[in-house]
Short mmCIF file of C-alpha atoms in Angstrom, two decimals:
data_model
loop_
_atom_site.label_atom_id
_atom_site.label_comp_id
_atom_site.label_asym_id
_atom_site.label_seq_id
_atom_site.Cartn_x
_atom_site.Cartn_y
_atom_site.Cartn_z
CA MET A 262 -52.36 -23.47 -24.11
CA LYS A 263 -54.45 -25.72 -25.84
CA LYS A 264 -56.41 -28.13 -23.76
CA PHE A 265 -56.20 -32.10 -24.73
CA THR A 266 -58.74 -34.36 -23.82
CA PHE A 267 -57.90 -37.95 -24.43
CA ILE A 268 -60.89 -40.24 -25.54
CA ALA A 269 -59.28 -43.49 -25.92
CA ALA A 270 -57.21 -45.94 -23.83
CA ALA A 271 -53.63 -47.49 -24.40
CA MET A 272 -53.75 -50.31 -26.94
CA LEU A 273 -53.06 -53.10 -24.20
CA ALA A 274 -54.69 -56.27 -23.73
CA ALA A 275 -54.11 -59.49 -21.97
CA ILE A 276 -53.05 -62.33 -24.09
CA SER A 277 -54.58 -65.98 -24.02
CA ALA A 278 -52.70 -68.79 -23.09
CA ASN A 279 -52.94 -70.18 -26.75
CA ALA A 280 -51.74 -67.84 -29.35
CA GLN A 281 -51.93 -70.07 -32.18
CA TYR A 282 -50.98 -68.35 -35.36
CA GLU A 283 -50.39 -64.83 -33.88
CA VAL A 284 -47.44 -62.75 -34.68
CA TYR A 285 -45.65 -60.24 -32.87
CA GLY A 286 -43.31 -57.14 -32.81
CA ASP A 287 -41.84 -56.19 -36.12
CA ASP A 288 -43.49 -59.22 -37.60
CA MET A 289 -46.85 -57.56 -37.21
CA TYR A 290 -46.15 -54.93 -39.83
CA VAL A 291 -46.67 -55.63 -43.41
CA LYS A 292 -42.80 -54.93 -44.33
CA ALA A 293 -42.07 -58.37 -42.73
CA THR A 294 -43.74 -60.24 -45.26
CA GLN A 295 -41.13 -58.90 -47.80
CA ASP A 296 -37.92 -58.69 -45.75
CA VAL A 297 -38.44 -61.82 -43.77
CA ALA A 298 -40.88 -64.09 -45.89
CA GLY A 299 -39.51 -62.78 -49.00
CA ALA A 300 -42.94 -62.55 -50.51
CA THR A 301 -42.95 -62.61 -54.40
CA LYS A 302 -46.61 -62.21 -55.00
CA TYR A 303 -49.65 -60.67 -53.13
CA TRP A 304 -53.20 -61.22 -53.35
CA THR A 305 -54.72 -58.05 -51.57
CA VAL A 306 -58.23 -58.15 -49.75
CA PHE A 307 -58.11 -55.15 -47.11
CA VAL A 308 -54.98 -53.14 -47.57
CA ASN A 309 -53.98 -49.34 -46.97
CA ASP A 310 -53.33 -47.32 -49.99
CA ALA A 311 -50.08 -45.94 -48.09
CA TYR A 312 -48.42 -49.48 -48.30
CA ALA A 313 -50.26 -51.04 -51.11
CA SER A 314 -47.67 -49.69 -53.81
CA LYS A 315 -44.76 -51.00 -51.85
CA LEU A 316 -45.92 -54.75 -52.31
CA THR A 317 -44.11 -56.83 -54.71
CA ASN A 318 -46.32 -57.82 -57.50
CA ALA A 319 -49.79 -57.38 -55.92
CA GLU A 320 -53.01 -58.04 -57.33
CA TYR A 321 -55.94 -56.48 -55.90
CA ILE A 322 -59.07 -58.90 -55.17
CA GLY A 323 -60.90 -56.54 -52.59
CA PRO A 324 -63.94 -54.53 -52.91
CA ASN A 325 -63.95 -52.69 -56.18
CA ASP A 326 -67.22 -51.13 -57.43
CA GLY A 327 -69.09 -53.18 -60.11
CA VAL A 328 -66.28 -55.76 -60.08
CA ARG A 329 -66.16 -57.12 -56.32
CA ASP A 330 -68.88 -55.33 -54.17
CA PHE A 331 -68.78 -55.38 -50.15
CA TRP A 332 -72.35 -56.25 -48.98
CA PHE A 333 -73.89 -55.80 -45.68
CA TRP A 334 -76.50 -58.36 -45.39
CA GLU A 335 -80.09 -57.12 -44.26
CA GLY A 336 -78.75 -54.04 -42.69
CA THR A 337 -76.77 -55.92 -40.22
CA PHE A 338 -73.86 -53.98 -40.31
CA ILE A 339 -73.07 -50.24 -40.86
CA ALA A 340 -69.48 -48.63 -41.49
CA GLY A 341 -67.74 -47.92 -37.98
CA ASP A 342 -65.08 -45.43 -37.19
CA ASP A 343 -61.54 -46.36 -39.15
CA SER A 344 -59.66 -43.24 -37.77
CA PHE A 345 -57.48 -45.17 -35.20
CA PRO A 346 -54.04 -46.18 -35.89
CA GLY A 347 -54.15 -49.33 -38.22
CA ILE A 348 -51.35 -51.85 -39.07
CA CYS A 349 -49.00 -50.24 -41.63
CA TRP A 350 -46.00 -50.88 -43.72
CA THR A 351 -43.72 -50.53 -40.31
CA GLU A 352 -44.42 -49.41 -37.07
CA ASP A 353 -43.13 -45.86 -37.82
CA GLU A 354 -44.97 -45.24 -41.01
CA GLY A 355 -48.05 -43.18 -39.93
CA VAL A 356 -51.74 -44.44 -39.74
CA GLY A 357 -53.06 -47.02 -41.58
CA GLY A 358 -56.51 -47.45 -42.67
CA TYR A 359 -58.99 -50.59 -42.47
CA VAL A 360 -62.56 -51.91 -42.67
CA SER A 361 -64.43 -51.06 -39.66
CA LEU A 362 -67.86 -52.49 -39.04
CA ASN A 363 -70.56 -51.99 -36.54
CA VAL A 364 -73.27 -54.78 -35.73
CA GLN A 365 -76.90 -53.49 -35.73
CA ASP A 366 -80.13 -54.63 -33.96
CA LYS A 367 -81.15 -57.54 -36.30
CA GLY A 368 -80.02 -60.41 -34.06
CA TRP A 369 -77.25 -61.30 -36.46
CA SER A 370 -74.65 -59.90 -38.75
CA GLY A 371 -72.81 -60.82 -42.15
CA ALA A 372 -70.84 -58.97 -44.86
CA GLY A 373 -69.20 -60.18 -47.77
CA ILE A 374 -67.02 -59.30 -50.87
CA ALA A 375 -69.15 -60.69 -53.73
CA GLN A 376 -67.58 -61.20 -57.37
CA ALA A 377 -69.42 -60.18 -60.30
CA GLU A 378 -70.37 -62.65 -62.88
CA GLY A 379 -67.42 -63.86 -64.65
CA VAL A 380 -64.84 -62.16 -62.22
CA THR A 381 -62.31 -64.86 -61.18
CA VAL A 382 -59.04 -65.12 -58.88
CA ASP A 383 -56.20 -66.82 -60.68
CA THR A 384 -54.98 -69.29 -57.77
CA SER A 385 -53.39 -71.60 -60.08
CA SER A 386 -50.24 -70.88 -58.30
CA TRP A 387 -51.17 -71.34 -54.69
CA ASN A 388 -49.46 -74.24 -53.12
CA GLU A 389 -49.21 -75.50 -49.30
CA GLU A 390 -46.56 -72.67 -48.68
CA THR A 391 -49.35 -69.76 -49.78
CA ARG A 392 -50.01 -67.79 -46.88
CA PHE A 393 -52.80 -65.72 -45.45
CA ARG A 394 -52.66 -62.78 -43.14
CA ILE A 395 -55.47 -60.73 -41.33
CA ALA A 396 -55.48 -58.27 -38.41
CA TYR A 397 -58.21 -57.73 -36.06
CA ARG A 398 -59.09 -55.29 -33.30
CA SER A 399 -62.39 -53.48 -32.12
CA ASN A 400 -63.36 -49.80 -31.26
CA LEU A 401 -65.17 -51.51 -28.52
CA PRO A 402 -67.40 -53.02 -27.36
CA ALA A 403 -66.21 -56.09 -29.18
CA PRO A 404 -68.08 -59.32 -30.25
CA ALA A 405 -66.91 -62.30 -28.23
CA THR A 406 -65.56 -64.06 -31.34
CA VAL A 407 -65.74 -63.40 -35.17
CA GLY A 408 -66.02 -65.87 -37.93
CA ILE A 409 -64.21 -65.44 -41.34
CA ASN A 410 -65.13 -67.59 -44.32
CA LEU A 411 -62.79 -67.77 -47.43
CA PHE A 412 -64.29 -68.51 -50.70
CA ASP A 413 -67.01 -70.50 -48.73
CA VAL A 414 -64.57 -73.40 -47.89
CA ALA A 415 -61.99 -72.22 -45.35
CA LYS A 416 -63.68 -71.28 -42.15
CA PHE A 417 -62.18 -70.02 -38.84
CA GLY A 418 -62.55 -67.72 -35.76
CA LEU A 419 -60.81 -64.59 -34.64
CA GLY A 420 -60.81 -63.99 -30.80
CA GLY A 421 -61.57 -67.62 -30.26
CA ASP A 422 -63.47 -70.49 -31.83
CA TYR A 423 -66.83 -69.16 -33.78
CA ASN A 424 -70.03 -70.94 -33.33
CA ASP A 425 -72.20 -70.68 -36.48
CA ASN A 426 -75.35 -72.05 -35.65
CA GLY A 427 -73.73 -75.19 -33.84
CA ALA A 428 -71.00 -75.32 -36.58
CA ILE A 429 -67.64 -74.61 -34.81
CA TRP A 430 -65.28 -72.78 -36.70
CA PRO A 431 -61.93 -73.28 -35.33
CA ALA A 432 -59.73 -70.16 -34.08
CA VAL A 433 -56.65 -69.25 -35.75
CA GLY A 434 -56.51 -66.12 -33.42
CA SER A 435 -57.50 -66.89 -30.00
CA THR A 436 -56.45 -63.53 -28.16
CA LYS A 437 -59.67 -61.82 -27.18
CA ILE A 438 -60.88 -59.17 -29.25
CA SER A 439 -60.03 -55.87 -27.81
CA ASP A 440 -58.89 -52.25 -28.77
CA GLU A 441 -55.26 -53.72 -29.61
CA TRP A 442 -54.55 -54.95 -32.96
CA VAL A 443 -53.85 -58.71 -33.27
CA VAL A 444 -52.15 -60.25 -36.52
CA CYS A 445 -52.58 -63.78 -37.63
CA ASP A 446 -50.18 -65.16 -40.24
CA PHE A 447 -50.41 -68.79 -41.62
CA ALA A 448 -49.85 -71.19 -44.51
CA LEU A 449 -52.65 -72.84 -46.52
CA SER A 450 -51.38 -76.11 -45.23
CA GLU A 451 -51.65 -75.01 -41.81
CA LEU A 452 -55.11 -73.88 -42.46
CA ALA A 453 -55.98 -77.24 -44.01
CA LYS A 454 -54.80 -78.93 -40.48
CA ILE A 455 -56.89 -76.37 -38.34
CA SER A 456 -59.80 -76.63 -40.58
CA ALA A 457 -59.94 -80.35 -41.05
CA GLY A 458 -63.34 -80.85 -39.28
CA THR A 459 -64.87 -78.20 -41.90
CA GLY A 460 -64.00 -80.29 -44.99
CA PHE A 461 -61.38 -77.60 -46.07
CA THR A 462 -58.47 -78.68 -48.23
CA LEU A 463 -55.70 -76.77 -50.35
CA GLU A 464 -57.52 -78.06 -53.44
CA SER A 465 -60.90 -76.99 -52.09
CA ILE A 466 -59.80 -73.36 -51.91
CA LYS A 467 -57.94 -73.36 -55.31
CA ASN A 468 -61.27 -74.79 -56.85
CA ALA A 469 -63.41 -72.29 -55.27
CA ALA A 470 -61.67 -69.32 -57.02
CA ASN A 471 -64.74 -68.51 -58.93
CA ASP A 472 -66.87 -68.60 -55.99
CA LYS A 473 -68.94 -65.10 -55.61
CA GLN A 474 -67.89 -64.74 -52.01
CA ILE A 475 -64.39 -64.07 -51.69
CA LEU A 476 -64.53 -63.26 -47.76
CA VAL A 477 -67.30 -63.24 -45.27
CA VAL A 478 -67.45 -61.76 -41.90
CA LEU A 479 -69.73 -62.87 -39.23
CA ALA A 480 -69.83 -61.03 -36.00
CA GLY A 481 -72.92 -62.17 -33.78
CA GLY A 482 -75.75 -60.36 -33.08
CA VAL A 483 -74.93 -57.85 -30.31
CA ASN A 484 -76.18 -54.37 -31.37
CA GLY A 485 -73.37 -51.65 -31.09
CA THR A 486 -70.39 -54.03 -31.12
CA ASN A 487 -67.53 -53.39 -33.54
CA ILE A 488 -65.01 -55.27 -35.57
CA CYS A 489 -62.19 -53.65 -37.34
CA LEU A 490 -60.22 -55.88 -39.91
CA SER A 491 -56.62 -54.66 -41.63
CA SER A 492 -53.85 -56.05 -43.66
CA THR A 493 -55.85 -59.06 -45.11
CA PHE A 494 -54.27 -60.70 -47.97
CA PHE A 495 -52.76 -63.87 -49.52
CA TYR A 496 -49.09 -63.96 -50.57
CA GLN A 497 -46.56 -66.63 -51.61
CA PRO A 498 -43.47 -66.46 -49.53
CA LYS A 499 -39.99 -67.38 -50.69
CA ALA A 500 -39.54 -71.08 -51.12
CA GLY A 501 -38.74 -72.80 -47.79
CA PHE A 502 -40.21 -70.13 -45.66
CA ASP A 503 -41.52 -71.89 -42.64
CA GLY A 504 -43.33 -69.11 -40.83
CA PHE A 505 -43.00 -66.36 -38.35
CA SER A 506 -42.48 -67.16 -34.67
CA HIS A 507 -45.60 -67.19 -32.52
CA GLU A 508 -43.83 -67.01 -29.23
CA LYS A 509 -45.47 -64.30 -27.18
CA PRO A 510 -42.81 -61.64 -25.95
CA ALA A 511 -41.95 -61.09 -22.50
CA GLY A 512 -44.35 -59.19 -20.39
CA GLY A 513 -47.52 -60.60 -21.99
CA VAL A 514 -48.25 -57.80 -24.33
CA ASN A 515 -49.20 -58.32 -27.86
CA ASN A 516 -47.08 -55.86 -29.35
CA ALA A 517 -43.23 -55.48 -28.77
CA ALA A 518 -42.81 -53.67 -25.15
CA ILE A 519 -43.70 -49.90 -25.30
CA ASP A 520 -40.73 -47.75 -25.20
CA VAL A 521 -41.58 -44.75 -23.01
CA ASN A 522 -38.69 -42.80 -24.31
CA ALA A 523 -39.93 -42.83 -28.05
CA PRO A 524 -40.70 -39.82 -29.37
CA VAL A 525 -44.38 -38.95 -29.63
CA GLN A 526 -45.90 -38.68 -33.11
CA TYR A 527 -49.15 -36.90 -34.07
CA PHE A 528 -51.37 -37.39 -36.70
CA ASN A 529 -54.89 -35.96 -38.08
CA LEU A 530 -57.57 -38.34 -38.89
CA ASN A 531 -56.49 -38.74 -42.56
CA GLY A 532 -53.20 -40.14 -41.41
CA MET A 533 -50.90 -37.35 -42.14
CA ALA A 534 -48.16 -36.25 -39.55
CA VAL A 535 -48.84 -32.70 -37.91
CA ASN A 536 -46.93 -30.56 -35.86
CA ALA A 537 -47.95 -30.91 -31.93
CA ASP A 538 -47.25 -27.05 -31.55
CA ASN A 539 -49.71 -26.05 -34.39
CA LEU A 540 -52.81 -27.95 -33.72
CA THR A 541 -56.28 -26.35 -34.50
CA LYS A 542 -59.21 -27.54 -33.09
CA GLY A 543 -60.20 -31.08 -33.94
CA ILE A 544 -59.52 -34.80 -33.09
CA TYR A 545 -55.82 -36.24 -33.58
CA VAL A 546 -54.08 -39.52 -32.76
CA ALA A 547 -51.02 -39.43 -30.63
CA LYS A 548 -48.58 -42.59 -31.16
CA GLN A 549 -45.51 -43.44 -28.80
CA GLY A 550 -43.89 -46.57 -29.77
CA ASN A 551 -46.56 -49.03 -30.07
CA LYS A 552 -48.99 -47.04 -27.71
CA ALA A 553 -51.80 -44.72 -29.56
CA SER A 554 -54.55 -42.94 -28.38
CA LYS A 555 -56.83 -40.20 -29.83
CA PHE A 556 -57.44 -36.74 -28.11
CA ILE A 557 -59.31 -33.95 -29.06
CA VAL A 558 -57.78 -30.32 -29.18
CA LYS A 559 -60.50 -27.66 -27.94
#
């Protein structure tokens, strides 16, 4: 009999009193942006290849060598473990990839997507209904909060308000950063209200499309902390879509209730489904409903 040694806990976390723009249950998964929001166009930053091809009319504006590079400033980050289950197309469609960043011992941290000279993002069709989605978690230990800066004009916090040397970036996701995914989804008109104190307006983000920094991540300076970002994109929903519900599910768990009777699925670290009866030595992921954990087969 093979010996299973679990090395990660179930993805459960306490919910803060103010969930703000967080979404839950099936709305967490990318398919909801088409089935519920009726998305007609996407501008993708961090997406998984497994579902990128399923997006309607998608334009990739994320890291692409020589066009848009993902920079770590002064060695403040290194790449972290990205093998844990990510936010996928649906709950049942395997393991999603994501960006994982480990803070180093420089006393601060920063990473950003820089565009090459002359490279632009066409935002001419963006309006108050255009939406932005981002998912966050940590492999632990986690930074207290993380700052996100879009086009150097839209600045907000994940896990709570972010303090950037005295400048407060208001939270769009106030649930404490943990090993559970939290998904935030909001319209640019909502972001304008949230970020009123930072000078952000809808026109400012449209006019900043030629700025060299598409997205910047700040995660403080505590050595060894980790932040993961997934399913990060702008999208245009159907006309009149007024957003997803931000009501927390009963029981106070960020995901839908865990079904203990759901079948257990097994994946390798490449996200491929595997047969539990034929596992060789190595590290795998077990997923049951919204509960996931890594384990070692010895």
